[in-house]
Coordinates of C-alpha atoms and ligand atoms in Angstrom, one line a residue:
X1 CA 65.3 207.1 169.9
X2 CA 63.2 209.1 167.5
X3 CA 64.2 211.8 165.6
X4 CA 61.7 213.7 163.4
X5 CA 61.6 217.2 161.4
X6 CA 59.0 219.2 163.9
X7 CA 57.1 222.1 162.3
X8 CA 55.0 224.4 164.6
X9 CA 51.1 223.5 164.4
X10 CA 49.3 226.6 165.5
X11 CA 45.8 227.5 165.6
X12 CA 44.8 230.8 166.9
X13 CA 46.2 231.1 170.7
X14 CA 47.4 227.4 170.6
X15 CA 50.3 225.3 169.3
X16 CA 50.1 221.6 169.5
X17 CA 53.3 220.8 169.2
X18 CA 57.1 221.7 170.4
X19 CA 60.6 222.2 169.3
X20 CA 62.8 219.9 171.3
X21 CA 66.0 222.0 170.3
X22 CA 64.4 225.4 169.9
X23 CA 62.9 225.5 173.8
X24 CA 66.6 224.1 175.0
X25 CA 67.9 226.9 173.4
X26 CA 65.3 229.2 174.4
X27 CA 66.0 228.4 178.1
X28 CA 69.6 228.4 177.7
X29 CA 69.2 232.0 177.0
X30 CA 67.2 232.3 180.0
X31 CA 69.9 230.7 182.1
X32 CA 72.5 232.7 180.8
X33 CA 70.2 235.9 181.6
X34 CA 70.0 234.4 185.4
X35 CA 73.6 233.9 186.0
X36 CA 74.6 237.2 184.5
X37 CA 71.6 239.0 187.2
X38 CA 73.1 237.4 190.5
X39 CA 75.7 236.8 192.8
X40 CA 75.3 233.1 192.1
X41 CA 74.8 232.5 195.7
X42 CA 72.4 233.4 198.6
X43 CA 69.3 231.4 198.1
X44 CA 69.8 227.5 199.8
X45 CA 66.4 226.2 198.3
X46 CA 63.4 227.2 196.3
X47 CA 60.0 225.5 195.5
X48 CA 58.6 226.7 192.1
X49 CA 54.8 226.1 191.4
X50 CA 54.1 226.4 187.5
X51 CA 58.0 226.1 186.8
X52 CA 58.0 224.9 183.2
X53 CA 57.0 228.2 181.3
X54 CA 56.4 232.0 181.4
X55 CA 57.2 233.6 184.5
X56 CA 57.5 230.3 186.8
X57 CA 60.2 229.5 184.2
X58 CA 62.2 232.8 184.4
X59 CA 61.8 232.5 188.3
X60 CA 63.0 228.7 188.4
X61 CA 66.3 229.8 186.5
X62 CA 66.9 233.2 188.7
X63 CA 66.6 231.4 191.6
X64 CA 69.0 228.6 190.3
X65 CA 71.6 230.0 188.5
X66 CA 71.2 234.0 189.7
X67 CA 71.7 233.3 193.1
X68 CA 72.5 229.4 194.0
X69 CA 69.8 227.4 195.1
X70 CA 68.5 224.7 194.8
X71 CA 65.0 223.6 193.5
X72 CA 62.1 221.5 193.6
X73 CA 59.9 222.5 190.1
X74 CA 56.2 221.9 190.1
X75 CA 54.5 221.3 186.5
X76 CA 52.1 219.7 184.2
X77 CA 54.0 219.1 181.1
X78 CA 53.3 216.2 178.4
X79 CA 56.6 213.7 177.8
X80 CA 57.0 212.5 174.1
X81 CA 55.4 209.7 173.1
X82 CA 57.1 207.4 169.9
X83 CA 58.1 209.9 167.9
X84 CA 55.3 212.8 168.7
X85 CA 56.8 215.5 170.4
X86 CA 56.6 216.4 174.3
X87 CA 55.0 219.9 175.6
X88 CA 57.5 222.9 175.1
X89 CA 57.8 223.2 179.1
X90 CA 59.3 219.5 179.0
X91 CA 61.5 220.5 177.0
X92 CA 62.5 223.7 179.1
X93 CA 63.0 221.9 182.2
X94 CA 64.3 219.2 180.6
X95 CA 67.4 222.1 179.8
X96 CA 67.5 223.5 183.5
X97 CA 67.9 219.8 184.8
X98 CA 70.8 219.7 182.4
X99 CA 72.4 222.7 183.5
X100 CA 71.8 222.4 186.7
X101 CA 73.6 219.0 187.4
X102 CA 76.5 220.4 184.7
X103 CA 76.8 223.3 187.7
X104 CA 76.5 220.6 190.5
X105 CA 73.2 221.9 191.4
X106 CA 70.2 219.7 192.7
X107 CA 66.7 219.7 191.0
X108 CA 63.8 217.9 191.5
X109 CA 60.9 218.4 188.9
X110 CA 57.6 216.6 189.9
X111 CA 55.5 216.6 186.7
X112 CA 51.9 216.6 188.3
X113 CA 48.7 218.1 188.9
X114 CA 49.9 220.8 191.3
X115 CA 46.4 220.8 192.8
X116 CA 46.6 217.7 193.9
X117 CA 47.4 216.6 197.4
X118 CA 49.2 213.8 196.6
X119 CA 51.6 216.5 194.7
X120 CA 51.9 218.5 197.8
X121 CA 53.2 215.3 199.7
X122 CA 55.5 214.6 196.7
X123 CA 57.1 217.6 196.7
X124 CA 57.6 217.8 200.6
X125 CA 59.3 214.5 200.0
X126 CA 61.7 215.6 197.5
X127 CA 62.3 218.5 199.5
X128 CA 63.1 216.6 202.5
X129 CA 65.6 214.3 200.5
X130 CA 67.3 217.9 200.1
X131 CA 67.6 218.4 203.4
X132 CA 67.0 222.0 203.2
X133 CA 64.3 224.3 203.9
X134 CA 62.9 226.5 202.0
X135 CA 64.0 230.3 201.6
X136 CA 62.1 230.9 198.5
X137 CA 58.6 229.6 197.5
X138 CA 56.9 231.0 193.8
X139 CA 53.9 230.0 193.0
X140 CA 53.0 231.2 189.5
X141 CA 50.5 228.8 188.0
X142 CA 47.9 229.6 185.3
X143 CA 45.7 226.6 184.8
X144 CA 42.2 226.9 182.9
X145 CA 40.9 224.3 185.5
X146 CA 41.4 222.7 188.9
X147 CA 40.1 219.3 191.0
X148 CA 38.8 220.1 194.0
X149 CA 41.8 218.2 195.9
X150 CA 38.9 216.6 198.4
X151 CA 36.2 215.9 196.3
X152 CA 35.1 215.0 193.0
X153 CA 34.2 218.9 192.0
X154 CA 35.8 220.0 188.9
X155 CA 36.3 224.0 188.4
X156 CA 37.1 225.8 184.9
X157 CA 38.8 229.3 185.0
X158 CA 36.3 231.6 182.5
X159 CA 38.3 234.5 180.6
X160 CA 35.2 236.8 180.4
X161 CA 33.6 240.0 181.6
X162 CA 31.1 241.1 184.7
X163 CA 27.9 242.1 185.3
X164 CA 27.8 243.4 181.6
X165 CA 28.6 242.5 177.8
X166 CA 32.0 243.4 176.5
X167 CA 32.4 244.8 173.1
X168 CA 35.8 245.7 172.1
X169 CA 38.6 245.2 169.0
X170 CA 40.8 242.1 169.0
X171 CA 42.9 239.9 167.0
X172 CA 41.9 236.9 165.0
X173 CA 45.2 235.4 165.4
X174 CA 44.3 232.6 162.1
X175 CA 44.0 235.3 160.0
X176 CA 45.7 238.2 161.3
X177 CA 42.7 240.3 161.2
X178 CA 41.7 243.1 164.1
X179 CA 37.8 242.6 164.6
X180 CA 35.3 243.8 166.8
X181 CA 34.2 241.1 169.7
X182 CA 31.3 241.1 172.1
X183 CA 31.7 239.0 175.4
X184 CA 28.9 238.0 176.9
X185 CA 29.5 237.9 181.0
X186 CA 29.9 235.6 183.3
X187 CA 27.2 233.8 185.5
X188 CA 27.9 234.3 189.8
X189 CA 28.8 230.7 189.0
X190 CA 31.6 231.1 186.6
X191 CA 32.8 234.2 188.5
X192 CA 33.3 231.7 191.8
X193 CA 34.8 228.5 189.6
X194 CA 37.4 230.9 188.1
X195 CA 38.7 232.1 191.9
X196 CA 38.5 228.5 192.6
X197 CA 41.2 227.9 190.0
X198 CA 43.4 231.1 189.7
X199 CA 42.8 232.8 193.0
X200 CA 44.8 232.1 196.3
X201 CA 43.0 229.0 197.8
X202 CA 45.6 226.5 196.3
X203 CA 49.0 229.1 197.1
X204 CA 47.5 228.8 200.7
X205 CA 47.5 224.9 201.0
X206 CA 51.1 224.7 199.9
X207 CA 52.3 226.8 202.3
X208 CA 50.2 225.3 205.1
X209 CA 51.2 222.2 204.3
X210 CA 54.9 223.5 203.8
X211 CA 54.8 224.5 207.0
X212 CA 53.3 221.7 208.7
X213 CA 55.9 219.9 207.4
X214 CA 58.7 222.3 209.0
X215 CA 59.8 223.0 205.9
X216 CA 59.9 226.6 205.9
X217 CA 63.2 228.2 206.7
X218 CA 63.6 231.2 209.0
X219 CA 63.1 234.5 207.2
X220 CA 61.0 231.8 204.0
X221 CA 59.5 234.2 201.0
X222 CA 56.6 233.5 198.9
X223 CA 55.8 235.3 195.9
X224 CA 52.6 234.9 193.6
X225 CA 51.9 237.2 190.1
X226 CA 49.2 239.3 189.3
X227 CA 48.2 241.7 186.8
X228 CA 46.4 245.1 186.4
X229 CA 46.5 246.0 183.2
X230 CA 45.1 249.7 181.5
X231 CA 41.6 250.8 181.2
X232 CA 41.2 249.4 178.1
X233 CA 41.5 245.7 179.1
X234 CA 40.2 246.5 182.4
X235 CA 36.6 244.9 181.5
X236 CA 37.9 242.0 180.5
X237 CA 41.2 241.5 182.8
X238 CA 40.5 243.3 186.2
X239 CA 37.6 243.7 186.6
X240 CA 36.3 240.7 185.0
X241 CA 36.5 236.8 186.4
X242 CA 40.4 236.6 186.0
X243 CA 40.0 239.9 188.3
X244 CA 38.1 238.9 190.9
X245 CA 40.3 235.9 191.1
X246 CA 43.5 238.4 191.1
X247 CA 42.0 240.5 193.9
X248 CA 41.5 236.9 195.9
X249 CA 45.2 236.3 195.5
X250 CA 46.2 239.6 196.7
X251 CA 43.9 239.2 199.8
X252 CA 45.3 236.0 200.1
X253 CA 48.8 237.3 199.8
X254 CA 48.2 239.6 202.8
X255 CA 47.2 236.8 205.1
X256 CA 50.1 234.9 204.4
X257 CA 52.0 237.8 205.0
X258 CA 50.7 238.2 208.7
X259 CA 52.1 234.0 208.7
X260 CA 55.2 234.1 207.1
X261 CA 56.5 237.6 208.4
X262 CA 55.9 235.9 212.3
X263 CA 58.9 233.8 210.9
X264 CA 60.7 237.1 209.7
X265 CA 59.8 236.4 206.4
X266 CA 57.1 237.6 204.0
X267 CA 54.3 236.6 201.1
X268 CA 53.7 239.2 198.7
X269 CA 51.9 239.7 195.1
X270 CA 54.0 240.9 192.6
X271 CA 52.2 242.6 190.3
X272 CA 53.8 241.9 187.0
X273 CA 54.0 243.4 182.6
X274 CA 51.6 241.8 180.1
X275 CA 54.0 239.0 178.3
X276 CA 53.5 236.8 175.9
X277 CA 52.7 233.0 177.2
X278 CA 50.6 230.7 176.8
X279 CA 48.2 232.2 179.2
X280 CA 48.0 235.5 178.0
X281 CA 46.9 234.8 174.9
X282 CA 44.6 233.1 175.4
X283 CA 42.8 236.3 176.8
X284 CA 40.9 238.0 174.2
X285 CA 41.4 241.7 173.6
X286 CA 44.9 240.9 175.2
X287 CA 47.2 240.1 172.2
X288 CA 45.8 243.2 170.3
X289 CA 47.1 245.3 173.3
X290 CA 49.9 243.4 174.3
X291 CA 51.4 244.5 170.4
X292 CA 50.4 248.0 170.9
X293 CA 52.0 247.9 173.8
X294 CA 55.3 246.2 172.6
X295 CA 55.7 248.6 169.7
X296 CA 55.5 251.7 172.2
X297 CA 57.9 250.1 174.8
X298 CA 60.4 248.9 172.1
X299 CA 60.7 252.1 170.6
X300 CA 60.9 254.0 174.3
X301 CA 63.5 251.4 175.1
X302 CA 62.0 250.3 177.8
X303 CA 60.3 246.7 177.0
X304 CA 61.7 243.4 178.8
X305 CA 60.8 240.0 178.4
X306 CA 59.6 237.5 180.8
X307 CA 63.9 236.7 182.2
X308 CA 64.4 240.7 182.3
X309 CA 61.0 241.1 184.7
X310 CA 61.6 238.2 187.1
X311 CA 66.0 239.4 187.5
X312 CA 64.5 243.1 188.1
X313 CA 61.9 241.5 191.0
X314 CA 64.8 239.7 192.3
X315 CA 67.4 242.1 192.1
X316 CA 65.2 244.9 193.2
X317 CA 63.1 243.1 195.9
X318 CA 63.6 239.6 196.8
X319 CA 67.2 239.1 196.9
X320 CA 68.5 237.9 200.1
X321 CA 68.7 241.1 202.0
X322 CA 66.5 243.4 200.0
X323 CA 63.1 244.2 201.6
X324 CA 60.7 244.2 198.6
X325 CA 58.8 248.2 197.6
X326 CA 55.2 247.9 198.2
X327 CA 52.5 250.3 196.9
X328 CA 49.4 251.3 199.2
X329 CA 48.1 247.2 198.9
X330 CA 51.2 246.0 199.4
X331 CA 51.9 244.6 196.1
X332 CA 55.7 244.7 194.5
X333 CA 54.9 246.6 191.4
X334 CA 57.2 245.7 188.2
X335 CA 54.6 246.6 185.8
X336 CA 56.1 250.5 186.4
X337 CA 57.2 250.7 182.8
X338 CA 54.0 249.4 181.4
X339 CA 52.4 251.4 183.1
X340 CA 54.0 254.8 183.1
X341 CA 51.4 257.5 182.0
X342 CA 53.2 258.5 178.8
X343 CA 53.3 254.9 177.6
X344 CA 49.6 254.4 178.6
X345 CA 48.8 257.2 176.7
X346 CA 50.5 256.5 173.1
X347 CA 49.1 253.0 173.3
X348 CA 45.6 254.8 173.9
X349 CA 46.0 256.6 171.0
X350 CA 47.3 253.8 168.9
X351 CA 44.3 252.0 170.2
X352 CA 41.4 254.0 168.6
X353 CA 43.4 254.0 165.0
X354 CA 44.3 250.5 164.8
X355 CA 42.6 248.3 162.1
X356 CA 43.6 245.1 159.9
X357 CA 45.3 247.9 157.6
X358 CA 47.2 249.6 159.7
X359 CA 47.9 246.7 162.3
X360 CA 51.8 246.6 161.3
X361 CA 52.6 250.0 161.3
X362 CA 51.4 250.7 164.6
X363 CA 51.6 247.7 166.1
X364 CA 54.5 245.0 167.0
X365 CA 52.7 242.4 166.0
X366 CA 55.0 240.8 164.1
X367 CA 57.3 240.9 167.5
X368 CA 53.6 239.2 169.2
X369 CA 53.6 236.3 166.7
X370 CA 57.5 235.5 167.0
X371 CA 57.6 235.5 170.7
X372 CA 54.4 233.5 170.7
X373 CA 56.3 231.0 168.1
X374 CA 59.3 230.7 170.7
X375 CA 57.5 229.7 173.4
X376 CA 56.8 226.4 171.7
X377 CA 60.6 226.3 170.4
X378 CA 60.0 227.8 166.7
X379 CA 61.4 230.7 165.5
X380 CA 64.6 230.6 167.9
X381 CA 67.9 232.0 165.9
X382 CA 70.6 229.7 165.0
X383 CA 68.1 226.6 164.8
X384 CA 67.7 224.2 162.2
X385 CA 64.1 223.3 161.5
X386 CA 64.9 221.7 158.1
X387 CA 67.0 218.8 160.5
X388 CA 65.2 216.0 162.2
X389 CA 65.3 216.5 165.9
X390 CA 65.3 213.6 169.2
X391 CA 62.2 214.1 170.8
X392 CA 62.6 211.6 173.1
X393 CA 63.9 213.7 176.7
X394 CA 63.8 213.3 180.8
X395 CA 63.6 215.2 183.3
X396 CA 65.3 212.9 185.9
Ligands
NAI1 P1 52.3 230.0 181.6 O1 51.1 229.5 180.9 O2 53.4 230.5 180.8 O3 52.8 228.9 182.7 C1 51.9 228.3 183.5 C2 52.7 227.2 184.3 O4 51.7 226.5 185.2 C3 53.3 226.1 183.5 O5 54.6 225.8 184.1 C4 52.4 224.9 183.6 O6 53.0 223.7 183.5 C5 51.9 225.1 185.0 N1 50.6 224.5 185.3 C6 49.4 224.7 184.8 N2 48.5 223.9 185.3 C7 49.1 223.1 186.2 C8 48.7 222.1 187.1 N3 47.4 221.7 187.2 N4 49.7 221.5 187.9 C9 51.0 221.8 187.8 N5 51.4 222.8 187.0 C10 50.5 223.5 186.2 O7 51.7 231.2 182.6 P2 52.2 232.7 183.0 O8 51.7 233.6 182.0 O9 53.7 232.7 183.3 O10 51.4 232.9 184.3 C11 51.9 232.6 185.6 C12 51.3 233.7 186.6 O11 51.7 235.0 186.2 C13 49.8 233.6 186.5 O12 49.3 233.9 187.8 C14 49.5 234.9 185.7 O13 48.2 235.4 185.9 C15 50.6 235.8 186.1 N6 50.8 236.9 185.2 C16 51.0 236.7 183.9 C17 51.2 237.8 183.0 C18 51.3 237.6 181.5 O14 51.2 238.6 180.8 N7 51.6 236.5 181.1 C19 51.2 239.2 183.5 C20 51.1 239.3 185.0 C21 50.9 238.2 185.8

């Protein structure tokens, strides 16, 4: 069993490697944050799509420890191999399965290409060796490509702008340094490969194929995320590719609705606050806003992480008995705080000052870089990153 000292490898929005002992404690954290938010009971089973990080993560845990169910996690995680570490989302479910069977509850993760078919049919297996159906089903992936499940066709998600070029200030996260960026955007090609991978095709064949497979309890939710976002990442968030693919989702979400409600349940968008994950920064322009943002919100006192989000969606809206508030496209809206029009407004502001010499003082980009560090496990209180850690872990 190998046991190595890890250090974090980062280069600009990526980190190659993870803290076996810092992501455990990380999603102890988050487990502790669920069980405090619910009643412990209420939900009899769950599917999670995208359940090893971010906001599939936080709504893995809610639904496990807030309020009882059981789980079947979909992911696409990397175990360890000889003494090289796994992916941090290993390491994070490897912690749920943990704490799950320590509370006698039953999880099955299914570490595969959640576009798949063949991942479909594993999952309705493991959720038939359950026995339950489902009450809750999240799908929250963010993939940078998909394989057309029937053919040989290979999509890739773009992150850039339509119709025109992009020029705004961003974050060169290797040096630290706020520059100026042009985008060039996307072809009709690019535009189409990126709904292809992010929008709602795939959320619909899991629950046709959920169904199909009578596996959909009586009164079954669904829940997907989306984001709007201000004016000022508007060109290269909604109403660029990863835009077009959001408004596919929502559309998406609607027709599912008609489906699932006919069963007196419902399929809804939440729309959700700009965190820190892997996915978001990765968006350029985004980290550069998401610290303006953080600064403002901390100091307002109204900023919540990715666990404090998805416990305010479920207390507010999904919980068993609650009938979710929908805005005039019947989205769930828990981007409120981001978006309230005084917070908008001093991030504005902030915005048109900002350089690489004032980036600290107005920014929380320090609070950016940490929360980016403990994603991967690094950076996590009360760690020891001077001791060799086992990297070896399962998530059977
Ligand atoms: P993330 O990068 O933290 O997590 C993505 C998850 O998808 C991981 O569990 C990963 O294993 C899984 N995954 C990726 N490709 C897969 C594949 N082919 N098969 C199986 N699993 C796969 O992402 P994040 O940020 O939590 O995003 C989830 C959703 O939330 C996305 O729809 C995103 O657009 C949305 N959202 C994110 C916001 C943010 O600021 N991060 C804000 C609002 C919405």
């Amino acid at each position: 069993m190998p046991a190595v000292v890890i250090n974090p490898r980062i280069r600009g929005f990526i980190c190659t490697t993870a803290h076996p002992a810092g992501c455990a404690a990380e999603t102890a954290s988050l487990i502790e944050l669920a069980r405090r938010s619910g009643p412990g009971r209420g939900l009899g089973c769950a599917l999670v799509v995208g359940a090893s990080m971010g906001y599939g993560l936080a709504s893995l845990a809610t639904a496990m420890f807030g309020y009882g169910a059981d789980a079947v996690a979909v992911c696409l995680e990397r175990a360890a191999s000889g003494d090289k570490p796994g992916s941090a989302g290993f390491y994070n479910l490897a912690e749920v399965q943990r704490q799950a069977r320590a509370a006698g509850r039953r999880l099955t993760v299914i570490n595969a290409d959640a576009f798949a078919h063949a991942t479909r049919a594993e999952a309705i297996a493991a959720l038939r060796r359950l026995g339950r159906p489902l009450d809750l089903v999240v799908y929250s992936l963010a993939s940078p490509r998909r394989k057309d499940p029937d053919g040989d066709a290979v999509w890739t998600s773009v992150l850039k702008p339509l119709g025109q070029p992009y020029t705004a200030k961003t974050i060169d996260l290797d040096n630290d340094q706020v520059k100026e960026i042009t985008l060039a955007p996307a072809s009709e090609a690019e535009r189409q490969a990126t709904i292809k991978v992010m929008g709602g095709e795939d959320w619909e064949l899991w629950i046709a194929a959920l169904e199909q497979a009578g596996l959909l309890a009586q009164g079954c939710r669904s829940v997907t995320y989306s984001y709007i976002g201000p004016a000022i990442t508007h060109p290269i968030y909604r109403a660029g590719t990863i835009g077009a693919a959001k408004e596919h989702l929502e559309a998406t979400a609607r027709r599912l609705h008609a489906r699932l409600a006919a069963r007196g349940g419902g399929a809804w968008v939440s729309v959700n606050k700009a965190l820190v994950t892997q996915a978001s920064s990765a968006i350029p322009v985004v980290p550069l806003y998401i610290s303006l943002l953080f600064a403002v919100m901390k100091e307002r006192g109204t900023h919540e992480d990715t666990g404090e989000q998805i416990v305010r969606l479920f207390r507010d809206h999904l919980a068993p008995g609650r009938q979710p508030a929908l805005d005039a496209e019947q989205r769930i809206r828990i981007d409120d705080r981001e978006m309230d029009p005084a917070v908008q407004e001093e991030v504005a502001r902030r915005w048109q000052l900002v350089s690489s010499e004032n980036l600290r003082q107005l920014s929380d980009y320090e609070g950016f870089k940490t929360a980016f560090r403990r994603l991967f496990g690094f950076a996590v209180p009360g760690i020891d990153y001077s001791a060799p850690v086992e990297v070896a872990a399962s998530l059977d």
